[in-house]
mmCIF file of C-alpha atoms in Angstrom:
data_model
loop_
_atom_site.group_PDB
_atom_site.id
_atom_site.type_symbol
_atom_site.label_atom_id
_atom_site.label_comp_id
_atom_site.label_asym_id
_atom_site.label_seq_id
_atom_site.Cartn_x
_atom_site.Cartn_y
_atom_site.Cartn_z
ATOM 1 C CA GLU M 1216 0.000 0.000 0.000
ATOM 2 C CA SER M 1217 2.778 2.461 0.878
ATOM 3 C CA ALA M 1218 4.363 1.787 -2.537
ATOM 4 C CA GLY M 1219 1.100 2.723 -4.274
ATOM 5 C CA LEU M 1220 0.564 -0.783 -5.633
ATOM 6 C CA VAL M 1221 -2.797 -1.334 -3.907
ATOM 7 C CA ASP M 1222 -5.567 0.876 -2.527
ATOM 8 C CA ARG M 1223 -7.250 -0.194 0.673
ATOM 9 C CA ASP M 1224 -10.625 0.975 1.966
ATOM 10 C CA VAL M 1225 -11.597 -0.097 5.478
ATOM 11 C CA VAL M 1226 -15.343 -0.643 5.831
ATOM 12 C CA SER M 1227 -17.492 -1.700 8.801
ATOM 13 C CA ASP M 1228 -17.315 -5.440 8.055
ATOM 14 C CA GLY M 1229 -13.738 -5.664 6.739
ATOM 15 C CA GLN M 1230 -11.812 -4.018 3.940
ATOM 16 C CA TRP M 1231 -11.732 -3.654 0.173
ATOM 17 C CA VAL M 1232 -8.362 -3.995 -1.526
ATOM 18 C CA GLU M 1233 -7.847 -2.998 -5.163
ATOM 19 C CA VAL M 1234 -4.707 -3.303 -7.288
ATOM 20 C CA THR M 1235 -3.688 0.103 -8.695
ATOM 21 C CA PRO M 1236 -2.435 0.625 -12.271
ATOM 22 C CA ALA M 1237 1.125 0.775 -10.855
ATOM 23 C CA GLY M 1238 0.469 -2.514 -9.059
ATOM 24 C CA GLU M 1239 -0.861 -4.097 -12.226
ATOM 25 C CA SER M 1240 2.220 -2.945 -14.091
ATOM 26 C CA ARG M 1241 4.475 -4.459 -11.417
ATOM 27 C CA LEU M 1242 2.541 -7.748 -11.559
ATOM 28 C CA ARG M 1243 2.802 -7.860 -15.358
ATOM 29 C CA THR M 1244 6.554 -7.291 -15.166
ATOM 30 C CA GLU M 1245 6.943 -10.054 -12.603
ATOM 31 C CA TYR M 1246 4.736 -12.378 -14.661
ATOM 32 C CA GLU M 1247 6.904 -11.763 -17.717
ATOM 33 C CA GLN M 1248 10.038 -12.486 -15.709
ATOM 34 C CA TYR M 1249 8.580 -15.836 -14.596
ATOM 35 C CA ARG M 1250 7.414 -16.508 -18.137
ATOM 36 C CA ARG M 1251 10.934 -15.951 -19.386
ATOM 37 C CA VAL M 1252 12.273 -18.486 -16.891
ATOM 38 C CA PHE M 1253 9.767 -21.160 -17.889
ATOM 39 C CA GLU M 1254 9.036 -20.368 -21.547
ATOM 40 C CA ASP M 1255 12.197 -18.483 -22.643
ATOM 41 C CA PRO M 1256 10.530 -15.963 -24.975
ATOM 42 C CA ARG M 1257 13.183 -14.628 -27.306
ATOM 43 C CA HIS M 1258 11.316 -11.548 -28.492
ATOM 44 C CA VAL M 1259 8.303 -9.324 -27.878
ATOM 45 C CA ASP M 1260 6.313 -7.849 -30.768
ATOM 46 C CA LEU M 1261 4.794 -4.425 -30.094
ATOM 47 C CA ARG M 1262 2.342 -2.902 -32.577
ATOM 48 C CA GLY M 1263 1.505 0.766 -32.841
ATOM 49 C CA THR M 1264 1.194 3.836 -35.009
ATOM 50 C CA VAL M 1265 3.858 6.359 -35.901
ATOM 51 C CA THR M 1266 3.339 9.736 -34.250
ATOM 52 C CA GLY M 1267 5.072 13.079 -34.311
ATOM 53 C CA GLY M 1268 7.288 13.906 -31.377
ATOM 54 C CA MET M 1269 8.184 17.039 -29.453
ATOM 55 C CA GLY M 1270 11.679 17.262 -30.960
ATOM 56 C CA GLU M 1271 13.383 16.518 -27.648
ATOM 57 C CA GLY M 1272 14.817 13.207 -28.893
ATOM 58 C CA ARG M 1273 16.864 15.045 -31.518
ATOM 59 C CA HIS M 1274 18.476 17.221 -28.844
ATOM 60 C CA TYR M 1275 19.262 14.482 -26.333
ATOM 61 C CA ILE M 1276 20.455 11.852 -28.828
ATOM 62 C CA SER M 1277 22.980 14.345 -30.204
ATOM 63 C CA LEU M 1278 24.593 15.189 -26.862
ATOM 64 C CA SER M 1279 28.197 13.978 -26.742
ATOM 65 C CA GLY M 1280 27.784 12.304 -23.329
ATOM 66 C CA TYR M 1281 25.163 9.997 -24.829
ATOM 67 C CA MET M 1282 26.558 9.767 -28.372
ATOM 68 C CA GLU M 1283 29.908 8.389 -27.210
ATOM 69 C CA GLN M 1284 28.138 5.631 -25.287
ATOM 70 C CA PHE M 1285 25.850 4.816 -28.239
ATOM 71 C CA ARG M 1286 28.874 4.383 -30.509
ATOM 72 C CA GLU M 1287 30.652 2.194 -27.955
ATOM 73 C CA ARG M 1288 27.732 0.130 -26.655
ATOM 74 C CA LEU M 1289 25.315 -0.055 -29.611
ATOM 75 C CA ASP M 1290 28.009 -0.130 -32.325
ATOM 76 C CA TYR M 1291 26.443 2.721 -34.266
ATOM 77 C CA GLU M 1292 25.871 6.454 -34.151
ATOM 78 C CA PRO M 1293 22.112 7.054 -34.010
ATOM 79 C CA PHE M 1294 20.346 9.415 -36.378
ATOM 80 C CA PRO M 1295 19.678 12.590 -34.326
ATOM 81 C CA GLY M 1296 16.050 11.958 -33.435
ATOM 82 C CA THR M 1297 13.674 9.205 -32.437
ATOM 83 C CA LEU M 1298 10.816 7.413 -34.145
ATOM 84 C CA ASN M 1299 7.793 7.779 -31.870
ATOM 85 C CA VAL M 1300 5.282 4.937 -31.788
ATOM 86 C CA ALA M 1301 1.925 5.015 -29.967
ATOM 87 C CA LEU M 1302 1.249 1.431 -28.908
ATOM 88 C CA ASP M 1303 -2.123 -0.262 -29.319
ATOM 89 C CA GLU M 1304 -3.861 -1.477 -26.161
ATOM 90 C CA GLU M 1305 -2.630 -5.077 -26.413
ATOM 91 C CA SER M 1306 0.956 -3.918 -26.903
ATOM 92 C CA VAL M 1307 0.771 -1.592 -23.903
ATOM 93 C CA ARG M 1308 -0.007 -4.677 -21.797
ATOM 94 C CA ALA M 1309 2.677 -6.755 -23.557
ATOM 95 C CA ARG M 1310 5.312 -4.063 -23.028
ATOM 96 C CA ALA M 1311 5.992 -5.383 -19.511
ATOM 97 C CA ALA M 1312 7.626 -8.398 -21.179
ATOM 98 C CA VAL M 1313 10.319 -6.125 -22.606
ATOM 99 C CA GLU M 1314 11.671 -5.565 -19.089
ATOM 100 C CA SER M 1315 12.582 -9.257 -18.900
ATOM 101 C CA LEU M 1316 14.881 -9.001 -21.942
ATOM 102 C CA ASP M 1317 18.573 -8.184 -21.739
ATOM 103 C CA ALA M 1318 19.332 -4.546 -22.425
ATOM 104 C CA VAL M 1319 22.188 -2.145 -22.988
ATOM 105 C CA LEU M 1320 22.555 0.442 -20.249
ATOM 106 C CA ILE M 1321 23.483 4.022 -21.071
ATOM 107 C CA ASP M 1322 24.922 5.833 -18.077
ATOM 108 C CA GLY M 1323 23.798 9.211 -16.846
ATOM 109 C CA TRP M 1324 26.380 11.998 -16.934
ATOM 110 C CA GLU M 1325 26.769 15.673 -16.175
ATOM 111 C CA ASP M 1326 28.329 18.750 -17.676
ATOM 112 C CA GLU M 1327 28.995 22.164 -16.131
ATOM 113 C CA GLU M 1328 25.317 23.117 -16.290
ATOM 114 C CA ARG M 1329 23.201 20.071 -15.449
ATOM 115 C CA THR M 1330 22.839 16.362 -14.891
ATOM 116 C CA PHE M 1331 21.582 14.026 -17.634
ATOM 117 C CA GLY M 1332 19.854 10.806 -16.580
ATOM 118 C CA PRO M 1333 20.577 7.228 -17.622
ATOM 119 C CA ALA M 1334 18.634 5.273 -20.236
ATOM 120 C CA THR M 1335 18.038 1.654 -21.159
ATOM 121 C CA CYS M 1336 18.244 0.441 -24.775
ATOM 122 C CA PHE M 1337 16.526 -2.736 -25.974
ATOM 123 C CA ALA M 1338 17.564 -4.253 -29.318
ATOM 124 C CA ALA M 1339 14.781 -3.999 -31.896
ATOM 125 C CA THR M 1340 13.762 -4.431 -35.501
ATOM 126 C CA VAL M 1341 11.136 -2.085 -36.990
ATOM 127 C CA GLU M 1342 8.769 -3.737 -39.484
ATOM 128 C CA ARG M 1343 6.217 -2.282 -41.894
ATOM 129 C CA ASP M 1344 4.400 -4.010 -44.765
ATOM 130 C CA GLY M 1345 6.959 -6.803 -45.092
ATOM 131 C CA GLU M 1346 9.945 -4.452 -44.932
ATOM 132 C CA SER M 1347 12.133 -4.309 -41.865
ATOM 133 C CA PHE M 1348 15.098 -2.405 -40.528
ATOM 134 C CA SER M 1349 17.703 -3.259 -37.924
ATOM 135 C CA PRO M 1350 19.776 -2.489 -35.985
ATOM 136 C CA ALA M 1351 17.487 -0.282 -33.955
ATOM 137 C CA HIS M 1352 16.829 0.110 -30.242
ATOM 138 C CA ILE M 1353 13.949 1.158 -28.069
ATOM 139 C CA ILE M 1354 15.384 3.811 -25.804
ATOM 140 C CA VAL M 1355 13.805 4.205 -22.374
ATOM 141 C CA PRO M 1356 15.182 7.268 -20.598
ATOM 142 C CA GLU M 1357 14.917 7.303 -16.827
ATOM 143 C CA ARG M 1358 13.411 10.793 -17.150
ATOM 144 C CA THR M 1359 10.802 11.097 -19.873
ATOM 145 C CA HIS M 1360 7.506 12.757 -20.705
ATOM 146 C CA HIS M 1361 6.226 9.532 -22.289
ATOM 147 C CA ASP M 1362 4.115 6.922 -20.524
ATOM 148 C CA GLU M 1363 4.006 3.160 -21.166
ATOM 149 C CA SER M 1364 1.880 3.668 -24.290
ATOM 150 C CA GLN M 1365 4.706 5.398 -26.170
ATOM 151 C CA LEU M 1366 7.933 4.000 -27.614
ATOM 152 C CA GLU M 1367 10.951 5.952 -28.768
ATOM 153 C CA VAL M 1368 13.123 4.100 -31.279
ATOM 154 C CA ILE M 1369 16.653 5.023 -32.337
ATOM 155 C CA ALA M 1370 18.613 3.705 -35.323
ATOM 156 C CA PRO M 1371 21.636 4.710 -37.407
ATOM 157 C CA VAL M 1372 19.278 6.050 -40.097
ATOM 158 C CA LYS M 1373 16.123 8.148 -40.181
ATOM 159 C CA LEU M 1374 13.558 5.339 -39.935
ATOM 160 C CA ARG M 1375 10.770 7.469 -41.442
ATOM 161 C CA ASP M 1376 12.793 7.778 -44.659
ATOM 162 C CA GLU M 1377 14.227 4.245 -44.635
ATOM 163 C CA LEU M 1378 10.781 2.591 -44.320
ATOM 164 C CA GLY M 1379 8.694 5.344 -45.970
ATOM 165 C CA LEU M 1380 6.805 6.098 -42.749
ATOM 166 C CA ASP M 1381 4.273 8.851 -42.128
ATOM 167 C CA ASP M 1382 2.226 9.722 -39.060
ATOM 168 C CA ASP M 1383 -0.512 7.135 -38.404
ATOM 169 C CA ASP M 1384 1.298 4.338 -40.288
ATOM 170 C CA THR M 1385 1.226 1.025 -38.428
ATOM 171 C CA VAL M 1386 4.528 -0.595 -37.481
ATOM 172 C CA VAL M 1387 5.624 -3.628 -35.490
ATOM 173 C CA VAL M 1388 8.638 -3.204 -33.265
ATOM 174 C CA ARG M 1389 10.182 -6.597 -32.531
ATOM 175 C CA VAL M 1390 12.196 -6.315 -29.327
ATOM 176 C CA GLU M 1391 14.859 -8.951 -28.666
ATOM 177 C CA ASP M 1392 17.556 -9.786 -26.154
ATOM 178 C CA ALA M 1393 20.518 -7.445 -26.565
ATOM 179 C CA ARG M 1394 22.970 -10.380 -26.418
#
């Protein structure tokens, strides 16, 4: 209850306990971790539509403190920007499974003016109408304006151009172990 995972309401003949959205998310993550142990899923397919972003990805991806780590840890220099994908309802639920996959960690860093937070990158392939592109990565910054229904994808090329994508086009992002 103190972690915000359940709400409790004490009534005259007992209590009502309800799992919160944060609690449901935690349960889904744990379920996917158990599933990985027993079923060994090698990938998670997430479906959604391409959306416009706020332009922040372009700024942050280009910062030298991140770019050096991308080159070293992802083996490519990402295009300066992200492909934003709004997940469908089923994929929002399935996204918890991504947390059970191996990832590449990008460390936080600081310059003279401010501190920049860490991020996690999950290996991915972006697919549309039988065409696909990899290498790509879902990037999950520790600090973000996006909720679980949004993905940000980085790649060494501008994915919109590479796959001929426009806003509202449907894509599948296949997320795999980073190993």
